[in-house]
Tab-separated table of C-alpha atoms in Angstrom:
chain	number	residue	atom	x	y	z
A	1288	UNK	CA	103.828	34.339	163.246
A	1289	UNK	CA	100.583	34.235	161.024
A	1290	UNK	CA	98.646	37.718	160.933
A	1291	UNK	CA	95.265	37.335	162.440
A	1292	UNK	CA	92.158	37.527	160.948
A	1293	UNK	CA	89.336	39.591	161.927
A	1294	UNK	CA	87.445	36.539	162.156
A	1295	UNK	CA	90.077	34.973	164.746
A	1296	UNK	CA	89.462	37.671	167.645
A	1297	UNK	CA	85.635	37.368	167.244
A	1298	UNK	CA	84.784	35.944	170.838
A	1299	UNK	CA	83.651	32.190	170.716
A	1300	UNK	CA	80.155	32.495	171.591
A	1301	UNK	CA	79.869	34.792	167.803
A	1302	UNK	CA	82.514	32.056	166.095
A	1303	UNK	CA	79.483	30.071	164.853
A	1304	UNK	CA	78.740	31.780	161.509
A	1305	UNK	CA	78.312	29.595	158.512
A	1306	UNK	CA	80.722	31.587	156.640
A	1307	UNK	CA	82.893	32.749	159.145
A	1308	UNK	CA	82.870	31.251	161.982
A	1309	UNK	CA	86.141	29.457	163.324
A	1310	UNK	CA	84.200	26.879	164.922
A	1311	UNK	CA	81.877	26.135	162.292
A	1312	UNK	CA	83.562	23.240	160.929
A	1313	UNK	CA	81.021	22.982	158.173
A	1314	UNK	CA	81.603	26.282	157.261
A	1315	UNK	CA	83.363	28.462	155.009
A	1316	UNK	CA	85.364	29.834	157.784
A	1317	UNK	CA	86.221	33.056	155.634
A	1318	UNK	CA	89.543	35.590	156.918
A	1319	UNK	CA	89.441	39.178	156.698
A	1320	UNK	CA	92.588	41.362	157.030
A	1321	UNK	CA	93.907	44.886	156.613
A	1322	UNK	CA	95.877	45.562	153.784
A	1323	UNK	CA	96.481	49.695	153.830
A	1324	UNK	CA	92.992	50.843	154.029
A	1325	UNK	CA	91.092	48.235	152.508
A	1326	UNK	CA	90.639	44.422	153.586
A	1327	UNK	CA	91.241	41.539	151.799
A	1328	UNK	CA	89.640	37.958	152.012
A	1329	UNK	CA	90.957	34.789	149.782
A	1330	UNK	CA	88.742	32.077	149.356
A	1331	UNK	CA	89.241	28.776	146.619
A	1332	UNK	CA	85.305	27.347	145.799
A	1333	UNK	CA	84.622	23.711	146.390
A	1334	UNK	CA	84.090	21.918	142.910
A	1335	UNK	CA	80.521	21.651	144.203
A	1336	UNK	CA	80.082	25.231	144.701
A	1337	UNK	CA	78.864	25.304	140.513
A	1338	UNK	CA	76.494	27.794	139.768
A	1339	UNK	CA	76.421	26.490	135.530
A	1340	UNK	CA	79.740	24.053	134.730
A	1341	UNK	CA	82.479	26.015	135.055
A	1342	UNK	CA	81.301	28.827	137.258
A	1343	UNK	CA	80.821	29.736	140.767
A	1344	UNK	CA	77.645	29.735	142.715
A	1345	UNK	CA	76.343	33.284	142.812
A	1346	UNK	CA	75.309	32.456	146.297
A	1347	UNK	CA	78.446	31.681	147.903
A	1348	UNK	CA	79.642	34.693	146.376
A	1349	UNK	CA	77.032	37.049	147.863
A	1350	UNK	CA	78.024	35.159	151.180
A	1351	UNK	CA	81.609	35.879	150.701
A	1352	UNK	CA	80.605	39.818	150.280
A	1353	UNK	CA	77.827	39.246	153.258
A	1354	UNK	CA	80.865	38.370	155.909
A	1355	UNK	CA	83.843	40.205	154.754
A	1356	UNK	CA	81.220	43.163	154.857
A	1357	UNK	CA	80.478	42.491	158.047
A	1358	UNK	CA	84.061	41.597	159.241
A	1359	UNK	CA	85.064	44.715	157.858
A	1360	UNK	CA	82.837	46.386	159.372
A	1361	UNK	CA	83.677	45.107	162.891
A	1362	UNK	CA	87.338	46.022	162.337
A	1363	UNK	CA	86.214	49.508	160.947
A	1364	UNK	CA	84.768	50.647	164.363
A	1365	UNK	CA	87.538	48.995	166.391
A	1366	UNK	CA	90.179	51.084	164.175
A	1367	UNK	CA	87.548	54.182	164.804
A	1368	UNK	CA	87.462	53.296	168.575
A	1369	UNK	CA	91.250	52.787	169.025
A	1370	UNK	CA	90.636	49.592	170.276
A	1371	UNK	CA	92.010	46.253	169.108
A	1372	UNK	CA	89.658	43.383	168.203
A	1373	UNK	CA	89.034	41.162	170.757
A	1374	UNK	CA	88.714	43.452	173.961
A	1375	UNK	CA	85.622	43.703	175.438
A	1376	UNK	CA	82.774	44.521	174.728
A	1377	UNK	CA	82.522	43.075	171.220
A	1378	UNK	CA	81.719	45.313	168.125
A	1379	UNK	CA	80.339	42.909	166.272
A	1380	UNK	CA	78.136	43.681	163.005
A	1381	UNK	CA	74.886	42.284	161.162
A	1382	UNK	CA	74.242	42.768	157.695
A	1383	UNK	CA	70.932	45.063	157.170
A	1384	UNK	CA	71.102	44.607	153.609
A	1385	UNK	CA	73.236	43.335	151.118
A	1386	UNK	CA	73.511	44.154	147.562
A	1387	UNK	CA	75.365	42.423	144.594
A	1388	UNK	CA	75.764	42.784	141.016
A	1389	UNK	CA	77.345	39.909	139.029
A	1390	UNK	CA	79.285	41.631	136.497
A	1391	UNK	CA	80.024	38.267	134.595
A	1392	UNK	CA	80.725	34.853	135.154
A	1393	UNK	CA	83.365	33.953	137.971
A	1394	UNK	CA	85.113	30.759	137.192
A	1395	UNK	CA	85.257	27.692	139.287
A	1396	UNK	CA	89.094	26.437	140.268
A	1397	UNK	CA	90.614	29.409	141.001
A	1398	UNK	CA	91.739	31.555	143.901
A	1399	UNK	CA	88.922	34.526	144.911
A	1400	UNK	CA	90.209	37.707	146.088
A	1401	UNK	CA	87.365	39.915	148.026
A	1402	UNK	CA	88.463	43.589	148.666
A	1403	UNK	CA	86.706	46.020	150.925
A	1404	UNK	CA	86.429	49.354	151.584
A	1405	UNK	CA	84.303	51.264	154.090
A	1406	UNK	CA	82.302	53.884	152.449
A	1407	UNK	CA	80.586	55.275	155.169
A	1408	UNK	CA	81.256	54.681	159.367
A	1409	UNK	CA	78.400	56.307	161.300
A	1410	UNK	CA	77.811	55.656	164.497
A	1411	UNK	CA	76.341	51.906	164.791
A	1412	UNK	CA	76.363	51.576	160.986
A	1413	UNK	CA	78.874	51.186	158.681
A	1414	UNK	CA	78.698	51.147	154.571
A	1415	UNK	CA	81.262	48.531	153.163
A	1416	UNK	CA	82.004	47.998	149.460
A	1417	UNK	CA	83.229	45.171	147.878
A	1418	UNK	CA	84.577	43.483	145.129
A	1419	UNK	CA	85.227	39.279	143.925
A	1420	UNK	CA	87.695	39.332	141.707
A	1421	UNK	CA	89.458	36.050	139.543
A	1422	UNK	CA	92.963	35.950	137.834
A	1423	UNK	CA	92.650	39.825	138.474
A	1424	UNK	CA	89.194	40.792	137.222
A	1425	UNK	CA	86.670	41.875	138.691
A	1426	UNK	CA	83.521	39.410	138.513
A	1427	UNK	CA	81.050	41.131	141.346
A	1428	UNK	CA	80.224	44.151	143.018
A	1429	UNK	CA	78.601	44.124	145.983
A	1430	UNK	CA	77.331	46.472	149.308
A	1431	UNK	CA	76.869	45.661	152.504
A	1432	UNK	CA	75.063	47.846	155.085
A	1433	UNK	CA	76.465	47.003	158.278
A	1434	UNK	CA	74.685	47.788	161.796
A	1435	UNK	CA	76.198	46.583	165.470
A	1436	UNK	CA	74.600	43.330	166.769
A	1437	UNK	CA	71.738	44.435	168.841
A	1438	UNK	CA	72.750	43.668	172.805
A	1439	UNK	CA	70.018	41.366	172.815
A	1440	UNK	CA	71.176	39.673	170.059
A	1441	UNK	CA	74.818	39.135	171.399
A	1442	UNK	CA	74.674	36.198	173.120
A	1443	UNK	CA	76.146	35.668	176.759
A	1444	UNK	CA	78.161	32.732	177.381
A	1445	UNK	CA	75.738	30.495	179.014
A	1446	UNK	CA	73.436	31.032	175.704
A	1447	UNK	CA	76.698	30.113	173.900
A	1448	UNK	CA	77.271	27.379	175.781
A	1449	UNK	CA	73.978	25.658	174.350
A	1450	UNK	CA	75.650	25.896	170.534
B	229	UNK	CA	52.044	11.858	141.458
B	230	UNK	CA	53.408	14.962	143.475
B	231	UNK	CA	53.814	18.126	141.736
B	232	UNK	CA	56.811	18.836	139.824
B	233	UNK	CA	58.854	21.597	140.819
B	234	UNK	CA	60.456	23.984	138.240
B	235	UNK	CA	64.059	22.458	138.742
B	236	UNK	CA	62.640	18.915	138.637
B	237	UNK	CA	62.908	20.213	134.791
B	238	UNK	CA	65.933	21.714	134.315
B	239	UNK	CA	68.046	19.934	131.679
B	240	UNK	CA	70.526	17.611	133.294
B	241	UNK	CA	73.648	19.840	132.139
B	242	UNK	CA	71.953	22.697	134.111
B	243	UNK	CA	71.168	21.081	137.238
B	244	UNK	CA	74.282	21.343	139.181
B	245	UNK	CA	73.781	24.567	140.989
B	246	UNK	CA	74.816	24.575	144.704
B	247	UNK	CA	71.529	26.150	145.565
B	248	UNK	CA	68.952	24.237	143.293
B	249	UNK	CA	70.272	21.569	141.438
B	250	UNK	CA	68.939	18.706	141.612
B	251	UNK	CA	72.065	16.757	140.933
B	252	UNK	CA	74.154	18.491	143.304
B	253	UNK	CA	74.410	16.334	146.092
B	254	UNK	CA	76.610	18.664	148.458
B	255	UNK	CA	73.929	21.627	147.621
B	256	UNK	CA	70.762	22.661	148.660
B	257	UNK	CA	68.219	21.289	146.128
B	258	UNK	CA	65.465	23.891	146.605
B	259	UNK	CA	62.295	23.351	144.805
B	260	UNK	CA	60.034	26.001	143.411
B	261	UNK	CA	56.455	25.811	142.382
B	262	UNK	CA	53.642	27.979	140.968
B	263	UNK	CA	50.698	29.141	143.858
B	264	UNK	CA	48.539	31.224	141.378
B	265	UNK	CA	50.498	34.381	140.454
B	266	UNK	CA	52.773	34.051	143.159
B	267	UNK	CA	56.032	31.436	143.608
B	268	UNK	CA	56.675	29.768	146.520
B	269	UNK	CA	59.406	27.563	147.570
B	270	UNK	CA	60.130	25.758	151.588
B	271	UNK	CA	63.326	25.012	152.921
B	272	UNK	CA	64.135	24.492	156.501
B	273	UNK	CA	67.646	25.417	156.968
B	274	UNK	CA	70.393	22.937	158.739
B	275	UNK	CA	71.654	23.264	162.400
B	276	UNK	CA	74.836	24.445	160.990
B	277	UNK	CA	73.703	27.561	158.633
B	278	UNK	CA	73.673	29.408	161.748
B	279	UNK	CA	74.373	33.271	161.911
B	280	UNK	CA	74.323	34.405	165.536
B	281	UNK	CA	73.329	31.487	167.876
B	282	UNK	CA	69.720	30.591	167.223
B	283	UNK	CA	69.214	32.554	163.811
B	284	UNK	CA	69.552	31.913	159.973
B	285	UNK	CA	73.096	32.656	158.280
B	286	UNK	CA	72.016	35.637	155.955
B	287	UNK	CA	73.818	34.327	153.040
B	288	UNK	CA	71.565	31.196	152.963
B	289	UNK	CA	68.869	33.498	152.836
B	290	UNK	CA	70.229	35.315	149.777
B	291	UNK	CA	70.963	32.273	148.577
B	292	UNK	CA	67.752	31.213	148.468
B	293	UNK	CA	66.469	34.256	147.385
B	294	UNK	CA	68.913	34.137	144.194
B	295	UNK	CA	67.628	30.445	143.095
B	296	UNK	CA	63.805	31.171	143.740
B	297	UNK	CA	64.630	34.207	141.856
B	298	UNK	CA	65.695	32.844	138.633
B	299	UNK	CA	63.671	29.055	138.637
B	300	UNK	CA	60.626	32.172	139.048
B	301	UNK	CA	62.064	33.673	136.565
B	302	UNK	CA	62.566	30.653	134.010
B	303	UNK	CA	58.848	29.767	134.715
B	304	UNK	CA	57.637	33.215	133.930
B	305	UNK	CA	59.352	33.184	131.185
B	306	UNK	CA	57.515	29.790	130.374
B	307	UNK	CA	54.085	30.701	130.917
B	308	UNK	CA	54.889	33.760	128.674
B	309	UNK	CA	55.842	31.760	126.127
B	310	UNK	CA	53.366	29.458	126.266
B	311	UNK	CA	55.751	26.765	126.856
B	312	UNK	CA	55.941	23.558	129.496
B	313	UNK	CA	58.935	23.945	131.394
B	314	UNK	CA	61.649	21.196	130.446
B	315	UNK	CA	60.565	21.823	126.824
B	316	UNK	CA	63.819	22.793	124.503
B	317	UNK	CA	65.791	24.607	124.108
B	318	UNK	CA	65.512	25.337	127.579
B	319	UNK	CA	64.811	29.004	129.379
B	320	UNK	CA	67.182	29.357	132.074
B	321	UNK	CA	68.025	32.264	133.590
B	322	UNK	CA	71.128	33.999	135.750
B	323	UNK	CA	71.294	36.284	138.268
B	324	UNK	CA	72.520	39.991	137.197
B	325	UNK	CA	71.847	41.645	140.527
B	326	UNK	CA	70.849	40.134	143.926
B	327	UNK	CA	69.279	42.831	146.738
B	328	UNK	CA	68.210	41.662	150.182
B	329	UNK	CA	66.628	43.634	153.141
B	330	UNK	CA	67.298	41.341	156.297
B	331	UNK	CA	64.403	42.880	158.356
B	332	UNK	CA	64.696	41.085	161.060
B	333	UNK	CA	66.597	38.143	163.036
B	334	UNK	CA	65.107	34.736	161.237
B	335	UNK	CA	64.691	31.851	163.520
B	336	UNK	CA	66.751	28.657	162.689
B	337	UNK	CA	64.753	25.585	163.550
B	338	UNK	CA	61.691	25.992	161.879
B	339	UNK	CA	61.040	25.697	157.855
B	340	UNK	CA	61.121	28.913	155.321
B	341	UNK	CA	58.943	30.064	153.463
B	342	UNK	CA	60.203	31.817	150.182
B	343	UNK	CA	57.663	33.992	148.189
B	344	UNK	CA	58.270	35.264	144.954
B	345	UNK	CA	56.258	37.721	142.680
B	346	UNK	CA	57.568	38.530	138.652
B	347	UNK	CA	57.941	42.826	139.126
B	348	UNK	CA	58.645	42.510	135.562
B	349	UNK	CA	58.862	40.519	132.511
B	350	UNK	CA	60.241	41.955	129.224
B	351	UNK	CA	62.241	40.582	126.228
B	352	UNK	CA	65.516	38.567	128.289
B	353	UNK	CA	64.777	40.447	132.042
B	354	UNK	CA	62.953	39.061	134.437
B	355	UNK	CA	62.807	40.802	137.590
B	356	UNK	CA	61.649	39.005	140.804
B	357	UNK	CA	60.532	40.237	144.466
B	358	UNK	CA	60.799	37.630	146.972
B	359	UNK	CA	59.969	37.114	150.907
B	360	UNK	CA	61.314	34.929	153.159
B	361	UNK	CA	59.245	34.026	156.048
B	362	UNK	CA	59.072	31.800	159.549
B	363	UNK	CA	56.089	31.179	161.091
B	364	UNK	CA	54.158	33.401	158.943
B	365	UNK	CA	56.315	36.571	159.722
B	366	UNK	CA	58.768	38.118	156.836
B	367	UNK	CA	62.346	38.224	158.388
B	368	UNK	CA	63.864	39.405	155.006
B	369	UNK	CA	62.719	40.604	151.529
B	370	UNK	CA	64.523	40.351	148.149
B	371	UNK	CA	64.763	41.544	144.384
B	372	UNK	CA	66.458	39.576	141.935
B	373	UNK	CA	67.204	40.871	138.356
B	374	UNK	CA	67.542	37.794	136.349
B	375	UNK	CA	68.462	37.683	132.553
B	376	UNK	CA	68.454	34.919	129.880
B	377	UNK	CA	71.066	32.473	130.097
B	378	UNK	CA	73.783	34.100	127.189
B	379	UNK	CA	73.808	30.926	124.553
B	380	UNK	CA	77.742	30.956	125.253
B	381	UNK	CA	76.989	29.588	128.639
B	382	UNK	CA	74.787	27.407	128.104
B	383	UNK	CA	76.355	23.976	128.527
B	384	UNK	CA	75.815	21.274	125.586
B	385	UNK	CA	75.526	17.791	126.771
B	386	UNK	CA	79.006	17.286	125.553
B	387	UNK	CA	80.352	20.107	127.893
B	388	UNK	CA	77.704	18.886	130.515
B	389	UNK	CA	79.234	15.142	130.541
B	390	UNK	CA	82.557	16.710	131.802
B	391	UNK	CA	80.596	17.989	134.819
C-alpha cells in the first residue's frame, strides 16, 4: 500500500488548494511525506511552467515551498500533539510569510525534490525551511512562517459544500 | 491605441514566462504599466487559484509579486537608462530573492491590484516593494530583489526558436 501524503488526510472541505489540494483538478496537487525528520515533496514542471527557455518558473517554485511549508507544518503539530493527521479537529496551517532565494537557475524537464525541516514549532506557529533541489543541487532556499488556520477561516461543511 | 504594457515589449525569446509572458498561453500574462513613480499591474485571479474556500492561493500572489517585480524592475532600469523599453539589447531582469507578508485573507472573486515602488536602483540590482490589494485594502505586501539577466541566459533567437 502507497504511503500517504500529508495532503491526502487534509479533510475535503481544505482539499481545494491550488497547489495542494486533492480535489483541485487544475492544480498542482503537491505530496508531502516524512522521511526521518524532514519531509520530502517531488514534483516534475509542466513544459509551460518556463520562467526563460530552459528554466523553471520562479513562481511555481515559491508555490512548491509555500505548500510543503505549510503541509509540513500541519504534520509538525500533529507529530507534537501525538495525533495522526486526519482526526478531528484539523491542524491545518496558513502561510504568514514566505521567503525565497533563487540560488541559480532550476532547469525545466527534470524531477524537483523539496526538503523540509521545521526550525521552530511554537504554539500556533511553526518555522519551516526548505530547499528545491535538481539532479541533486540545490537551486532555492526558501522559509515559510506557518500559523494555524484561524477557526473562522476553517470552513464548515455546508461552506464547503458551496466549492 | 491602448497603452503598452512593459511585457508587451519583451523580446519574443523572453516572453514565455508562466507568469507574464505574453506567449505563454497556459500562463498568466500579467501586464505592468508605469502610474507616475509607482507600477501597477490588475489581475483578477481564476475560480480555481483558490487557497481556503473563498480566498486567493498565496502562491499566485507571490507569483504575481515576482513578475511585477522584475517587468518594474526592467522598466526602471529603462527610464534610468534613458532607454524605450523593447529597445536592444534588451534589460531583463530575474528574481534573486522573493519576500511576501500575507497580511491578511485576500478575497477571490474580485480583481487585484498589484503596486510596485523601485526601493533601489544601482548598477545590475533592482530592488522592488510591491502591494497587492482587493477592493482598495492591502491583503499582502512584497520585496523582490531582482538582478540583470546574466548574458549566459539570455536566449538568442536561435536558442529562442527551440522554445
Amino acid at each position: 500500500m502507497a504511503e500517504r501524503a500529508f495532503q491526502d488526510d487534509y479533510p475535503d472541505e481544505l482539499s481545494h488548494c491550488y497547489g495542494c489540494g486533492r480535489l483541485n483538478e487544475h492544480g498542482l496537487q503537491l505530496k508531502s511525506y516524512w522521511e526521518g525528520d524532514e519531509t520530502v515533496a517531488r514534483f516534475t514542471p509542466r513544459p509551460y511552467h518556463v520562467a526563460i527557455p530552459g528554466y523553471v518558473y520562479g513562481g511555481l517554485i515559491a508555490s512548491l515551498i509555500d505548500c510543503h511549508g505549510t503541509g509540513t507544518a500541519s504534520a509538525a503539530a500533529s507529530r507534537e500533539a501525538g495525533r495522526e493527521m486526519g482526526t478531528a479537529p484539523p491542524l491545518r496551517f496558513v502561510t504568514a510569510s514566505l521567503h525565497v532565494d533563487y540560488l541559480r537557475p532550476t532547469p525545466l524537464g527534470v524531477p524537483l525534490e523539496i526538503r523540509g525541516r521545521v526550525k521552530e514549532l511554537k504554539g500556533r506557529k511553526v518555522v519551516v525551511t526548505a530547499t528545491v533541489s535538481a539532479g541533486g543541487e540545490v537551486c532555492a532556499r526558501g522559509e515559510v512562517v506557518a500559523v494555524q488556520m484561524p477557526d473562522h477561516l476553517a470552513p464548515g461543511p455546508h461552506q464547503g459544500a458551496h466549492q
